[in-house]
C-alpha atoms as a PDB file:
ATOM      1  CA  UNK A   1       0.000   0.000   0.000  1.00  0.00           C
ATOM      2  CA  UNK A   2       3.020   2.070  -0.259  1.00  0.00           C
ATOM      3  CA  UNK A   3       4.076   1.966  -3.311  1.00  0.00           C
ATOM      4  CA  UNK A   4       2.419   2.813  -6.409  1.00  0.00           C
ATOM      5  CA  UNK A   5       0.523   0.189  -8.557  1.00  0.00           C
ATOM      6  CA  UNK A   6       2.233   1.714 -11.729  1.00  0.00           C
ATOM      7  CA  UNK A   7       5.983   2.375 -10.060  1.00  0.00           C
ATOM      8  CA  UNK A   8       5.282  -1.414  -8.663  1.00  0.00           C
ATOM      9  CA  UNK A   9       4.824  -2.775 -11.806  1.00  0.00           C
ATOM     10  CA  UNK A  10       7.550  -1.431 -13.381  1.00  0.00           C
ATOM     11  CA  UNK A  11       9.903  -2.695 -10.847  1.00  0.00           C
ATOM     12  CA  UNK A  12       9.156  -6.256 -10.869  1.00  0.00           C
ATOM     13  CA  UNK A  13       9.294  -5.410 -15.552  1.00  0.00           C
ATOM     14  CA  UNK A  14      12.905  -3.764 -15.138  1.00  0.00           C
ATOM     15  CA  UNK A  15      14.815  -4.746 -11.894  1.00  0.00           C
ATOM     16  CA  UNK A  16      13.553  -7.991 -10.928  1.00  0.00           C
ATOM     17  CA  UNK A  17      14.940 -11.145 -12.756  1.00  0.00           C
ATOM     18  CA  UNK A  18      15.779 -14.789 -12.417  1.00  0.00           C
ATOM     19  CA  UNK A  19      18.581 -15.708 -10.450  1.00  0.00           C
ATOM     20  CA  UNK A  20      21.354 -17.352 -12.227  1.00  0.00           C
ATOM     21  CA  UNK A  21      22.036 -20.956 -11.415  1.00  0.00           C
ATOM     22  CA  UNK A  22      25.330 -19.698  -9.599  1.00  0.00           C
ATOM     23  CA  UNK A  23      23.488 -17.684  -7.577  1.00  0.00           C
ATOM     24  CA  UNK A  24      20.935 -20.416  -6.701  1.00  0.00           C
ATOM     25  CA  UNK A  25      24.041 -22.345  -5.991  1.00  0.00           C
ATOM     26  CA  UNK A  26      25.133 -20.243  -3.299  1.00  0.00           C
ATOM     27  CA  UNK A  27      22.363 -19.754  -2.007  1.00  0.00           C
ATOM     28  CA  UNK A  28      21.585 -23.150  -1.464  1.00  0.00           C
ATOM     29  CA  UNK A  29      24.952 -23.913  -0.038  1.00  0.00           C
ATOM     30  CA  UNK A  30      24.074 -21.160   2.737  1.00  0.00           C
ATOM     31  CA  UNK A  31      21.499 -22.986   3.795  1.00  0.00           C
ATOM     32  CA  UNK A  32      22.537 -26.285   3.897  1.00  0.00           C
ATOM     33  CA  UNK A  33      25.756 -25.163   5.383  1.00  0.00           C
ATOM     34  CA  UNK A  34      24.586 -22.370   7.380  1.00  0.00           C
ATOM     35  CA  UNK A  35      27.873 -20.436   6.015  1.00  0.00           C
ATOM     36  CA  UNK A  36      27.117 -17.182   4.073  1.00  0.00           C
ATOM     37  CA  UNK A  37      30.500 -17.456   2.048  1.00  0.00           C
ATOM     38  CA  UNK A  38      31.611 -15.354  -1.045  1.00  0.00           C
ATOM     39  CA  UNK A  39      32.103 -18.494  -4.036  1.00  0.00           C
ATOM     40  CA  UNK A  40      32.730 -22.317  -2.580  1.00  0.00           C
ATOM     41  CA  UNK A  41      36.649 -21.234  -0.639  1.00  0.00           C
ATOM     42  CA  UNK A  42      35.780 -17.426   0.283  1.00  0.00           C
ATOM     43  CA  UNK A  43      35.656 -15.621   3.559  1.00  0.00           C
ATOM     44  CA  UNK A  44      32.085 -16.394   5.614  1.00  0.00           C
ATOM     45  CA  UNK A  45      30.099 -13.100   5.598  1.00  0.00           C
ATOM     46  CA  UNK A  46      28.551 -13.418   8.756  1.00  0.00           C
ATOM     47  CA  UNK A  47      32.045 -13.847  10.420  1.00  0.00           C
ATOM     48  CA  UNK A  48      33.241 -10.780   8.877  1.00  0.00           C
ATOM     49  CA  UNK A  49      30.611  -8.798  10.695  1.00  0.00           C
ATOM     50  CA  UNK A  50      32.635  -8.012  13.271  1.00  0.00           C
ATOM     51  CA  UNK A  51      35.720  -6.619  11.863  1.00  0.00           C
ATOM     52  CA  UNK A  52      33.491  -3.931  10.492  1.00  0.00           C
ATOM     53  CA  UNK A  53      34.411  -0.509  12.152  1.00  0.00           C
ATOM     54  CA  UNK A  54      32.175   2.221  10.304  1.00  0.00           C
ATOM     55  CA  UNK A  55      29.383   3.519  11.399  1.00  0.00           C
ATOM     56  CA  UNK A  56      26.227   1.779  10.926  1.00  0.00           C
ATOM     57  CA  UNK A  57      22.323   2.885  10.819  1.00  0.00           C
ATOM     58  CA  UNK A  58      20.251  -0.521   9.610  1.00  0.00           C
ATOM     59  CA  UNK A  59      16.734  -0.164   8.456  1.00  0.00           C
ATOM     60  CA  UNK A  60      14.170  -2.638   7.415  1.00  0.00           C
ATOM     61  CA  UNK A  61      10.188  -2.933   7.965  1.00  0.00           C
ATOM     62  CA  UNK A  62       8.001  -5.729   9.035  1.00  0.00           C
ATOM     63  CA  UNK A  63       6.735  -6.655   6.081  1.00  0.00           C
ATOM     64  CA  UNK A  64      10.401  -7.365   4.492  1.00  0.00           C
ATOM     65  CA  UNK A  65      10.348 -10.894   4.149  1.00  0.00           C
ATOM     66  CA  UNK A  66      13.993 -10.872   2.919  1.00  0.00           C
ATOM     67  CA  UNK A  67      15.406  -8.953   6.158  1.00  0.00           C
ATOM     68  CA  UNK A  68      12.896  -8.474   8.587  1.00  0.00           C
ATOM     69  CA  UNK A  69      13.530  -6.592  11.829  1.00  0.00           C
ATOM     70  CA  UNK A  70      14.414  -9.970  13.668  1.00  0.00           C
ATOM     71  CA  UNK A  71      17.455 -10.442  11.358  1.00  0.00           C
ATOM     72  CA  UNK A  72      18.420  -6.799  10.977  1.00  0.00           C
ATOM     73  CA  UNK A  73      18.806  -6.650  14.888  1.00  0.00           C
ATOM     74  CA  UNK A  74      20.692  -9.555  15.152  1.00  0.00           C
ATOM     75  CA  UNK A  75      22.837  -8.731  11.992  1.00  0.00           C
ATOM     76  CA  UNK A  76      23.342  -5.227  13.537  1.00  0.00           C
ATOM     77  CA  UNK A  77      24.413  -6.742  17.063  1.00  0.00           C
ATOM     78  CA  UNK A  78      26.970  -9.407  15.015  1.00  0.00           C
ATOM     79  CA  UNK A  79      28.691  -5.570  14.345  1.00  0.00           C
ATOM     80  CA  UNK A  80      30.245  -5.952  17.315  1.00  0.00           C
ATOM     81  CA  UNK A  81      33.185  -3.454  16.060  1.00  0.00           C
ATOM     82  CA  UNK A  82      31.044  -0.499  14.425  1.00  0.00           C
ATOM     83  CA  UNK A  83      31.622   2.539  17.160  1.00  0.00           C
ATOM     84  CA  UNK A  84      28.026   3.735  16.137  1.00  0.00           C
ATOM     85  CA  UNK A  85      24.976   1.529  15.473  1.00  0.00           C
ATOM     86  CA  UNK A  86      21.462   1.948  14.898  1.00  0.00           C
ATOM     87  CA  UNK A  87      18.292   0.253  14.136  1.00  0.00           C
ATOM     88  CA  UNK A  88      15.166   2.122  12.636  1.00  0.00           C
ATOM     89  CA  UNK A  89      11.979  -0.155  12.291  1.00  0.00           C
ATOM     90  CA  UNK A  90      10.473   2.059   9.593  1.00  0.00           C
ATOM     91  CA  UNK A  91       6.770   0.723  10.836  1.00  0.00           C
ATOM     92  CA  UNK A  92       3.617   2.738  11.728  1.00  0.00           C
ATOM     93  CA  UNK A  93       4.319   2.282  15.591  1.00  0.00           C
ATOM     94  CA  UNK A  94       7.777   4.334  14.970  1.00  0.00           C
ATOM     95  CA  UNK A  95       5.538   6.952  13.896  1.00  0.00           C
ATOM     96  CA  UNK A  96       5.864   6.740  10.198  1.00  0.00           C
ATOM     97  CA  UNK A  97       2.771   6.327   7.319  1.00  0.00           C
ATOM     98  CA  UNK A  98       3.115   2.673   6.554  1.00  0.00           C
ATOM     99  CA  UNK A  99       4.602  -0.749   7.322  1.00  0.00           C
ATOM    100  CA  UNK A 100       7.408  -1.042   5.115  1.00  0.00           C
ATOM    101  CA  UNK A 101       8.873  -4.117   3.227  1.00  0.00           C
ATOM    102  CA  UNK A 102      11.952  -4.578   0.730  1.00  0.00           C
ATOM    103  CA  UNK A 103      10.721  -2.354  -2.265  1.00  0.00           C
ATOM    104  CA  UNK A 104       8.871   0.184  -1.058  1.00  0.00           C
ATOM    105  CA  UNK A 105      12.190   1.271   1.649  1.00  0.00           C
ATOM    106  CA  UNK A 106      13.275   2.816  -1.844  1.00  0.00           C
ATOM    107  CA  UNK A 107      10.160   3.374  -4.139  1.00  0.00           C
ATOM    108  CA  UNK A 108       7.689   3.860  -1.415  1.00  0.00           C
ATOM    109  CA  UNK A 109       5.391   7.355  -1.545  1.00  0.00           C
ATOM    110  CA  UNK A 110       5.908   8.015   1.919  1.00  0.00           C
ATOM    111  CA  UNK A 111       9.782   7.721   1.789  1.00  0.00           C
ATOM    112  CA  UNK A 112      10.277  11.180   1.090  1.00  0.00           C
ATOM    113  CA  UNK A 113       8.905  12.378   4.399  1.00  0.00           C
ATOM    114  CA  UNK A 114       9.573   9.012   6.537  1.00  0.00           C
ATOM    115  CA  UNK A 115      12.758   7.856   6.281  1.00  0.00           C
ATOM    116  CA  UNK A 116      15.066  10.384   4.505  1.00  0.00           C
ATOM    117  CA  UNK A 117      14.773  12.409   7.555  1.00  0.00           C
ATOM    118  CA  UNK A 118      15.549  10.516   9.842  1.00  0.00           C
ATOM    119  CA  UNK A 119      18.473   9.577   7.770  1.00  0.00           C
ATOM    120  CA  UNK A 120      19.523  12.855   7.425  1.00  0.00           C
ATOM    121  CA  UNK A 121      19.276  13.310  11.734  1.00  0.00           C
ATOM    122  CA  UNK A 122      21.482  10.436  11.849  1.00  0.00           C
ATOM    123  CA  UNK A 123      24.487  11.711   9.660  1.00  0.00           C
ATOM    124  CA  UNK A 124      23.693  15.368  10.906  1.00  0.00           C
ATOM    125  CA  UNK A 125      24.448  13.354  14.804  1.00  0.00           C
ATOM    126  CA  UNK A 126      27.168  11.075  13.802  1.00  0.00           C
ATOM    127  CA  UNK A 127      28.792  14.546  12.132  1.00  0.00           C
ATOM    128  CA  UNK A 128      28.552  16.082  15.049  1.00  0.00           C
ATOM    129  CA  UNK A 129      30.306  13.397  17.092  1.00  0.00           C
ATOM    130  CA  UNK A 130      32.729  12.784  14.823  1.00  0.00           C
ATOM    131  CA  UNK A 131      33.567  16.754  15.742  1.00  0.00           C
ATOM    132  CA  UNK A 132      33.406  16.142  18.862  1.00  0.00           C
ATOM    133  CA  UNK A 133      35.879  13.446  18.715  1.00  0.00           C
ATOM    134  CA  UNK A 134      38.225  15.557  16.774  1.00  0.00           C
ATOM    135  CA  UNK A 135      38.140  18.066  19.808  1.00  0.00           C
END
């Protein structure tokens, strides 16, 4: 309901295709394995997590079915490293117009005046820290 029928539609026409069989691959050896690695010998994504030092603001909706809030917390608190995290449920009971999912966190109506504000109060904070720091 936040996204436009027409904007919708030409989504799934232009930027949605079929996974290549490589991709389906890997995928499938995540699961079975419970490894997220890059190719069959590369480093495990989810043990990288922690190594990662920059500052982090995660957000996903509750009607993602690809990253819903459940894994974006606990991907988030695997950031063990990151000086500065944050988690933004972009939901109705955080104030904003809609539930959002996967699609509509970019092509959404309401995204205008629901999220990029509160993305811009993040960096405006995290700039002012970082000057704070450099005092």
């Amino acid at each position: 309901d936040n996204v436009e029928a027409t904007t919708y539609r030409r989504a799934l026409l232009n930027a949605v295709s079929e996974p290549a069989p490589r991709e389906l691959a890997q995928w499938r050896s995540w699961l079975e394995g419970n490894r997220y690695r890059a190719g069959d010998d590369g480093p495990d994504y989810r043990e990288a997590l922690g190594a990662i030092s920059s500052p982090l603001l995660f957000i996903c909706g509750p009607r993602d079915p690809f990253s819903p809030p459940s894994m974006a917390k606990e991907t988030l608190e695997a950031c063990i490293q990151a000086r500065t995290r944050a988690l933004l449920v972009a939901s109705r009971q955080e104030g904003l117009a809609a539930n959002y999912g996967h699609l509509d966190m970019l092509l959404g109506r309401s995204v205008a005046r629901d999220l990029q504000p509160r993305v811009q109060t993040w960096l405006e904070a995290l700039d002012e820290e970082e000057r704070e720091l450099d005092q």
